[in-house]
PDB file of N, CA and C in Angstrom:
ATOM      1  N   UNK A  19       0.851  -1.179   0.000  1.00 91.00           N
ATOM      2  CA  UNK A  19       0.000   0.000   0.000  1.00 91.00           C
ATOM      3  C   UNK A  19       0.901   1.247   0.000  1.00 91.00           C
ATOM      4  N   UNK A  20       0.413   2.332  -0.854  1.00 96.00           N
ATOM      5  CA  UNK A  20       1.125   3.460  -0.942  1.00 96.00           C
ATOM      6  C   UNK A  20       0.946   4.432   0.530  1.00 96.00           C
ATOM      7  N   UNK A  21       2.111   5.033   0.620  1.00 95.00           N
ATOM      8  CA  UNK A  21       1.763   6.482   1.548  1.00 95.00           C
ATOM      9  C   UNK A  21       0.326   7.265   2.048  1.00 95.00           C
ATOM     10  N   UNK A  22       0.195   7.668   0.252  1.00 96.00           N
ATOM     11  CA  UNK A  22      -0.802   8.261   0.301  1.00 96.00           C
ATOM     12  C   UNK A  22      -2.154   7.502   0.559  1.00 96.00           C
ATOM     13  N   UNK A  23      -2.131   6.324   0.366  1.00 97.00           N
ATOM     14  CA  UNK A  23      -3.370   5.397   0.136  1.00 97.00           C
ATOM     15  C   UNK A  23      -3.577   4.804   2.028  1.00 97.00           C
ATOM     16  N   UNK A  24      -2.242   4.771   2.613  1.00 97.00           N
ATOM     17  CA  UNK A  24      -2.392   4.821   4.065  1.00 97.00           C
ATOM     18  C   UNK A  24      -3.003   5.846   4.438  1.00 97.00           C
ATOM     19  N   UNK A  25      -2.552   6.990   3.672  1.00 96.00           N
ATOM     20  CA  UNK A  25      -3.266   8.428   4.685  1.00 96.00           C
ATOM     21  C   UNK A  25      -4.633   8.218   4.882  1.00 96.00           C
ATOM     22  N   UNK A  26      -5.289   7.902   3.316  1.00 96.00           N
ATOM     23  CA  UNK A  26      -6.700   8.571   2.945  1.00 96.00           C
ATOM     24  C   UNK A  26      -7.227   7.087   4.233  1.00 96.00           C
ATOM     25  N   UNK A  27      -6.864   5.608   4.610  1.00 97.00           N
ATOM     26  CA  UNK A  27      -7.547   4.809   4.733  1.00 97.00           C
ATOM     27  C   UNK A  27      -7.261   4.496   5.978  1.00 97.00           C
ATOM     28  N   UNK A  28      -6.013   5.725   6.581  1.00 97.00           N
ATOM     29  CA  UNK A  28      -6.052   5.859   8.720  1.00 97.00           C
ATOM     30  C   UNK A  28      -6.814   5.608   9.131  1.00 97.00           C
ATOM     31  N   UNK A  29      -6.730   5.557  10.229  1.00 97.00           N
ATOM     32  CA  UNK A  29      -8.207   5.308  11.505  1.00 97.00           C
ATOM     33  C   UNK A  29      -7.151   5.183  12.736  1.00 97.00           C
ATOM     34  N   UNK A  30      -7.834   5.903  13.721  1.00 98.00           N
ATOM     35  CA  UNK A  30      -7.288   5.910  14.840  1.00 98.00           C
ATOM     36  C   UNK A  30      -7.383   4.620  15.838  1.00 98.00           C
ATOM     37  N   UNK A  31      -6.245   3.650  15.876  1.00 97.00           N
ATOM     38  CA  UNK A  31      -6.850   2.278  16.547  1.00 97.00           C
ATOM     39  C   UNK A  31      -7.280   2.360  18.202  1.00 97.00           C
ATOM     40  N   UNK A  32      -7.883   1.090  18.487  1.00 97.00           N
ATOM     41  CA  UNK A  32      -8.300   1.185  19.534  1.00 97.00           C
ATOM     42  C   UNK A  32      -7.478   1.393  21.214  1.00 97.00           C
ATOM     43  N   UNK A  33      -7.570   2.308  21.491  1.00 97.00           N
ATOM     44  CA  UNK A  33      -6.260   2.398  22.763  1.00 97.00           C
ATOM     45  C   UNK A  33      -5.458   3.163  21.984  1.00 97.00           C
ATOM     46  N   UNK A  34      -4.930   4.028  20.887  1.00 98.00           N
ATOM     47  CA  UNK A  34      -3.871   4.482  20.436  1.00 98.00           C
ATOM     48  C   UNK A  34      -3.892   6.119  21.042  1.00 98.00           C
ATOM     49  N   UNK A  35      -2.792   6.648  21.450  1.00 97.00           N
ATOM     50  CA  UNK A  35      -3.201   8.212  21.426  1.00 97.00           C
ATOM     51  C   UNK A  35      -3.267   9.012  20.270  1.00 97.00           C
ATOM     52  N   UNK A  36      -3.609   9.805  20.446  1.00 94.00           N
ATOM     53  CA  UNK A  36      -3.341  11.165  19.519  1.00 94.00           C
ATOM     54  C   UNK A  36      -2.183  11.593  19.139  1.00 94.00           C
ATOM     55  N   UNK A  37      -1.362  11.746  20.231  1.00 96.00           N
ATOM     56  CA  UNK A  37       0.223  11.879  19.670  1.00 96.00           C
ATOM     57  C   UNK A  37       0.715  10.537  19.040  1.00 96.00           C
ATOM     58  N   UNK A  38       0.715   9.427  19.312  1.00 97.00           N
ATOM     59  CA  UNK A  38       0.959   8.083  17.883  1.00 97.00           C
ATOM     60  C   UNK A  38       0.286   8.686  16.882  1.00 97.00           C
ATOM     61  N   UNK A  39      -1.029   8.723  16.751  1.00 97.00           N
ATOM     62  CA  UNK A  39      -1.587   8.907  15.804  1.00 97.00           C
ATOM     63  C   UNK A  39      -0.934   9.849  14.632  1.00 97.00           C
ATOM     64  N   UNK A  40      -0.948  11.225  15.640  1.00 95.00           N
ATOM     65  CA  UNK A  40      -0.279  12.244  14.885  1.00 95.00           C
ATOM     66  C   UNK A  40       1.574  12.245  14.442  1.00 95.00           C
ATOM     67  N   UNK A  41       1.934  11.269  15.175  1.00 96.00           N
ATOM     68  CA  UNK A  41       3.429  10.974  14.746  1.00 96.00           C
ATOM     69  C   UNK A  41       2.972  10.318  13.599  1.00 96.00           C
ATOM     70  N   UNK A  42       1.976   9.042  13.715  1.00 97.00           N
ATOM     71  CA  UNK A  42       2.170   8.467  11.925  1.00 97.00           C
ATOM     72  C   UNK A  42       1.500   9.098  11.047  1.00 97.00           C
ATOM     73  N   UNK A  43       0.548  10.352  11.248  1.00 97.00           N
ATOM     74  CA  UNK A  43       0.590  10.947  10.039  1.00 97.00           C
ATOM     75  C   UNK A  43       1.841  11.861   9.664  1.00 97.00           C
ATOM     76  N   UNK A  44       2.154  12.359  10.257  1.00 95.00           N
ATOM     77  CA  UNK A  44       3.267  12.571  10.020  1.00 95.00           C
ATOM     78  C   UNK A  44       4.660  12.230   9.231  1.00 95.00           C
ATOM     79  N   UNK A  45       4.864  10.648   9.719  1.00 96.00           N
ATOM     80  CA  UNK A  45       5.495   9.930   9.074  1.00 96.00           C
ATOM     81  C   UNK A  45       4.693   9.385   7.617  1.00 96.00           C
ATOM     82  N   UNK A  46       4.044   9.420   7.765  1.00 97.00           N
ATOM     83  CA  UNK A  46       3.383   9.126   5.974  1.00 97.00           C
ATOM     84  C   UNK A  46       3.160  10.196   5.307  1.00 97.00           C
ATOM     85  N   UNK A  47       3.237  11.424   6.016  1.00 96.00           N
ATOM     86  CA  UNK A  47       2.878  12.458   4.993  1.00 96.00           C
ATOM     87  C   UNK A  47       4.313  12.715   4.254  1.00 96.00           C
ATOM     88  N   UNK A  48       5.702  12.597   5.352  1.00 94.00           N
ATOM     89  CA  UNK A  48       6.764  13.009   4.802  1.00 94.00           C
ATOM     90  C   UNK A  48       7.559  12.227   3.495  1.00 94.00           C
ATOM     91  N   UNK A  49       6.408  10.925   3.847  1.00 96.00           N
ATOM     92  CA  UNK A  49       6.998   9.569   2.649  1.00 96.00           C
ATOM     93  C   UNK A  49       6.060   9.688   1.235  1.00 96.00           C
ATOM     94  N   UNK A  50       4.813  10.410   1.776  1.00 96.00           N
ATOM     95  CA  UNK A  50       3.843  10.867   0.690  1.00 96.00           C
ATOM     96  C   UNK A  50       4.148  11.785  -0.169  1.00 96.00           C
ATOM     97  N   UNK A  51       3.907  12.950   0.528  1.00 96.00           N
ATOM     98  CA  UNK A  51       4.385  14.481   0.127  1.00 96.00           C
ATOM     99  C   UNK A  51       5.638  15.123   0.268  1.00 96.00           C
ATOM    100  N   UNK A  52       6.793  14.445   0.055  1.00 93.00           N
ATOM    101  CA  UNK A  52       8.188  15.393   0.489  1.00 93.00           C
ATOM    102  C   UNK A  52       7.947  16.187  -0.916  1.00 93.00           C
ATOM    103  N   UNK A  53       7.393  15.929  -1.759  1.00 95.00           N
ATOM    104  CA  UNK A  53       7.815  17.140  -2.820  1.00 95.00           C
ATOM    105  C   UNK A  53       6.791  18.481  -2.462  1.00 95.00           C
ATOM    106  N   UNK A  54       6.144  18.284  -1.802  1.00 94.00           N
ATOM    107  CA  UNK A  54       5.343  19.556  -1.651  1.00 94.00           C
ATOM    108  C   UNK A  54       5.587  20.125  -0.907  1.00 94.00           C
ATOM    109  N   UNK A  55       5.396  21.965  -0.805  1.00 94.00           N
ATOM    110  CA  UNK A  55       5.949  23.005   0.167  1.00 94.00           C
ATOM    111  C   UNK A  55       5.453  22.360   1.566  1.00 94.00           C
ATOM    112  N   UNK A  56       5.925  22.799   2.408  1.00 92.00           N
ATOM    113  CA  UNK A  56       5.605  22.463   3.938  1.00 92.00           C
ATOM    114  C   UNK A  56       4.275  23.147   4.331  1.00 92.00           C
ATOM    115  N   UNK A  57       4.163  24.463   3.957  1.00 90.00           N
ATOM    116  CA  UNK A  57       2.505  24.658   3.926  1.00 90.00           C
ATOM    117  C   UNK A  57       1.587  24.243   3.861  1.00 90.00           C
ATOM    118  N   UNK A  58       1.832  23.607   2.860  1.00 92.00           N
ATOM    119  CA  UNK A  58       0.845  22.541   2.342  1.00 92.00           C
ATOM    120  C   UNK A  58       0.763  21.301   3.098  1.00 92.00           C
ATOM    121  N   UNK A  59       1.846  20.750   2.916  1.00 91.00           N
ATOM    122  CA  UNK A  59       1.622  19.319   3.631  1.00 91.00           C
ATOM    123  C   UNK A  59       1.268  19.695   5.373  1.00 91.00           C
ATOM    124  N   UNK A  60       1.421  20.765   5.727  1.00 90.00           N
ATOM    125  CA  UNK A  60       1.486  20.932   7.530  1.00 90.00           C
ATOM    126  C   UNK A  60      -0.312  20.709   7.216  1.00 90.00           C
ATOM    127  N   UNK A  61      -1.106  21.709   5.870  1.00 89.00           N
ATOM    128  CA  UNK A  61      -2.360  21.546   5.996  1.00 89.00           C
ATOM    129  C   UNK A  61      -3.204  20.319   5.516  1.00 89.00           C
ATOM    130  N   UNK A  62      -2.482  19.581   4.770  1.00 93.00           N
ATOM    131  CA  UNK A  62      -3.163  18.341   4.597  1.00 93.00           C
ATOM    132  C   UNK A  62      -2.536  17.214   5.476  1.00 93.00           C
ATOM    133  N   UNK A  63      -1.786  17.380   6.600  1.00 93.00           N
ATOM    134  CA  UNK A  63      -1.450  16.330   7.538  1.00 93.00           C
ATOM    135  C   UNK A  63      -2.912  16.862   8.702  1.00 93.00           C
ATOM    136  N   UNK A  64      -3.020  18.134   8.863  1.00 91.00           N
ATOM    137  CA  UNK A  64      -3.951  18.097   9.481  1.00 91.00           C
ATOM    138  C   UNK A  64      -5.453  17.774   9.458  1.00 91.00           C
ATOM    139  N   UNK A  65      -6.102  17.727   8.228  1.00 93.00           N
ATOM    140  CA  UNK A  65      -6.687  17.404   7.624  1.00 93.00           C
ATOM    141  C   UNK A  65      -6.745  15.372   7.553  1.00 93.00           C
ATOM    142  N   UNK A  66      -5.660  15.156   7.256  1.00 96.00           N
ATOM    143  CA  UNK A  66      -5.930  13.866   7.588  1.00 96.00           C
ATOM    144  C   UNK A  66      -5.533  13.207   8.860  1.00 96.00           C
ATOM    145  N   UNK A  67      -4.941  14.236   9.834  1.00 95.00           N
ATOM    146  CA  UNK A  67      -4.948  13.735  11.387  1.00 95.00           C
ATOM    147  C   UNK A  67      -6.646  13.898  12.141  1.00 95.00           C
ATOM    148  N   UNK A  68      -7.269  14.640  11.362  1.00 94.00           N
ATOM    149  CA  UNK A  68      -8.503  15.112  12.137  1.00 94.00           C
ATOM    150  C   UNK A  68      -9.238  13.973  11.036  1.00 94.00           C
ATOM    151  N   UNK A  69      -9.232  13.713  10.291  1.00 95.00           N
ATOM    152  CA  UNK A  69     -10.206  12.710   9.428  1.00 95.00           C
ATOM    153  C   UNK A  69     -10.004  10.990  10.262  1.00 95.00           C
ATOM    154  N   UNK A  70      -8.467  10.781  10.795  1.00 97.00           N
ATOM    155  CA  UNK A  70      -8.407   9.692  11.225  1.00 97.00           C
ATOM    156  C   UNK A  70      -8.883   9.297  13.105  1.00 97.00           C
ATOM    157  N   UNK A  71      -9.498  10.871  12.976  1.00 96.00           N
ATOM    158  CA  UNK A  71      -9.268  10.313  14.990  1.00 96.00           C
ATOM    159  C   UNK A  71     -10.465   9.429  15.124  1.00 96.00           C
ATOM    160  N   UNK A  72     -11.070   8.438  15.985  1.00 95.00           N
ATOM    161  CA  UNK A  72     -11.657   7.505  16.193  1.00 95.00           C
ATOM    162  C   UNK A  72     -13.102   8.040  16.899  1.00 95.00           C
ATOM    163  N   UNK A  73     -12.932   8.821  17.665  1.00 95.00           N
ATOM    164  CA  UNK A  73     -14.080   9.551  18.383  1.00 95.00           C
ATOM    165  C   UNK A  73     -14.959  10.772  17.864  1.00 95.00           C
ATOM    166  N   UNK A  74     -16.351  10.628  17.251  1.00 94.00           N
ATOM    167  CA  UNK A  74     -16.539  12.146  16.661  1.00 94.00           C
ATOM    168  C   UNK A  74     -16.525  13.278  17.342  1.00 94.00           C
ATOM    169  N   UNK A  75     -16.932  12.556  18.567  1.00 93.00           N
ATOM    170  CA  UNK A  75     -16.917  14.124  19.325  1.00 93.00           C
ATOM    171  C   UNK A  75     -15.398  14.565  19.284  1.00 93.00           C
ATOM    172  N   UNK A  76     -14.589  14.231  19.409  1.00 92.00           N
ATOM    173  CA  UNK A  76     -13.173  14.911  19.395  1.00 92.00           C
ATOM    174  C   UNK A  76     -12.831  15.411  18.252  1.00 92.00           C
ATOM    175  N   UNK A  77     -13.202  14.280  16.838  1.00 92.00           N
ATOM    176  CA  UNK A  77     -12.595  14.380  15.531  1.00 92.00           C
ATOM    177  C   UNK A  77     -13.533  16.202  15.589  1.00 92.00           C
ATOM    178  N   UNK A  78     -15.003  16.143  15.726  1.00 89.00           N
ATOM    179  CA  UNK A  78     -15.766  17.547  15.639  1.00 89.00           C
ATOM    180  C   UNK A  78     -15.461  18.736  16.410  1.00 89.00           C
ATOM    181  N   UNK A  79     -14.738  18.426  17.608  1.00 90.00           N
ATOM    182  CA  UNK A  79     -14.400  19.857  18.294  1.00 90.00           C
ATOM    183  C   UNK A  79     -12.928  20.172  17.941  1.00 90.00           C
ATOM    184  N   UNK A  80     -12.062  19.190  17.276  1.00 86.00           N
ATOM    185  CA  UNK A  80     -10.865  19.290  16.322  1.00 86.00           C
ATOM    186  C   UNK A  80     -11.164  20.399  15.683  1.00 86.00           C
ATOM    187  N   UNK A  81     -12.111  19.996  14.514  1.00 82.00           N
ATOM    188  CA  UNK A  81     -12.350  20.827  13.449  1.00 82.00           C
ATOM    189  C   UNK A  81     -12.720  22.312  13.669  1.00 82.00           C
ATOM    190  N   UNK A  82     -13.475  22.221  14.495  1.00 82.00           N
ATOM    191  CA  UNK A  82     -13.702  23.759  14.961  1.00 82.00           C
ATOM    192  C   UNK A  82     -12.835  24.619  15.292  1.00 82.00           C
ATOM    193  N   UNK A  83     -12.290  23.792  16.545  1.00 80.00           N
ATOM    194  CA  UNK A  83     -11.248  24.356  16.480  1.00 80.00           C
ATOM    195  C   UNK A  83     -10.130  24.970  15.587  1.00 80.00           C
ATOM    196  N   UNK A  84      -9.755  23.431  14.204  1.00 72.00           N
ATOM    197  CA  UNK A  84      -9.154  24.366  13.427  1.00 72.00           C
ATOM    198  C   UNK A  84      -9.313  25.593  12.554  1.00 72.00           C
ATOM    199  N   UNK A  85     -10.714  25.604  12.600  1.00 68.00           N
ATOM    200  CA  UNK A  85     -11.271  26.567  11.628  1.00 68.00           C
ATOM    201  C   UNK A  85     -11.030  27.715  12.244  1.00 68.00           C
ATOM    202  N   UNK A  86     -11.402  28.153  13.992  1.00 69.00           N
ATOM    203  CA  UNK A  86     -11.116  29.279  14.232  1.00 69.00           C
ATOM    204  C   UNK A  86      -9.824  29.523  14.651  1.00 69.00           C
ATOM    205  N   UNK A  87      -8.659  28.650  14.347  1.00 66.00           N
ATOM    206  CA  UNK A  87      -7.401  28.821  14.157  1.00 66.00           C
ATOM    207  C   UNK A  87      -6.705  29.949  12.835  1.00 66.00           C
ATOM    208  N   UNK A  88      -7.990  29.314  11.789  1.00 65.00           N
ATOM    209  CA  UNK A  88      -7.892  30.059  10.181  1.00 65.00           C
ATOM    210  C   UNK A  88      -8.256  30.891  10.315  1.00 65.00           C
ATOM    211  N   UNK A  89      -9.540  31.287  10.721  1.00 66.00           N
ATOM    212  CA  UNK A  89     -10.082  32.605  10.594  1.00 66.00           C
ATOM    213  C   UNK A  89      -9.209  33.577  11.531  1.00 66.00           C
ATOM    214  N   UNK A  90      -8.977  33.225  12.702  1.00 65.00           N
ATOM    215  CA  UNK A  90      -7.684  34.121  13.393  1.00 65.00           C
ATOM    216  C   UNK A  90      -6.775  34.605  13.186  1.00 65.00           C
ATOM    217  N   UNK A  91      -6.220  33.725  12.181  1.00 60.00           N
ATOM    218  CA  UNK A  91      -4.503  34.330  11.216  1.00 60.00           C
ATOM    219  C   UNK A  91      -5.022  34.629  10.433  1.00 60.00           C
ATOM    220  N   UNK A  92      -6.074  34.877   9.624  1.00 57.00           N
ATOM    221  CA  UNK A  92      -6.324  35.271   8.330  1.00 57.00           C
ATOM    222  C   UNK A  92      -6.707  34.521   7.190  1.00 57.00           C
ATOM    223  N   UNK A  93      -6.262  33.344   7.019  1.00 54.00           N
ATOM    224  CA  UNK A  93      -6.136  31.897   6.503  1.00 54.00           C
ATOM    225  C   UNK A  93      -7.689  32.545   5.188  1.00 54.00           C
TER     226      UNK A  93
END
């Protein structure tokens, strides 16, 4: 299985934290995307760290959160 094909098909396992979690997106994004600016990949690692978390209520107050992260800087 490719990098990218791990990203899109993550899931946060059972008992895993958030920081594992977010270390292996991490590590697949850098094996996925090294050709792309870091901008980018910082925003589609997040994007697929918040798509893989296991709990909605968390994966949903994630998102909010990131959004008023964007609207704050300008984004």
């Amino acid at each position: 299985m490719t990098p990218r094909i791990e990203l899109k098909t993550r899931h946060q396992k059972p008992g895993e934290s958030l920081q594992v979690l977010a270390a292996d997106v991490e590590r697949l994004m850098s094996l996925a995307y090294a050709e792309c600016p870091l901008d980018i990949r910082e925003s589609l690692a997040a994007q697929y760290f918040v798509d893989a978390i296991r709990d909605e209520d968390t994966q949903h107050s994630t998102r909010l959160m990131d959004a008023r992260l964007e609207i704050g800087s300008g984004k």
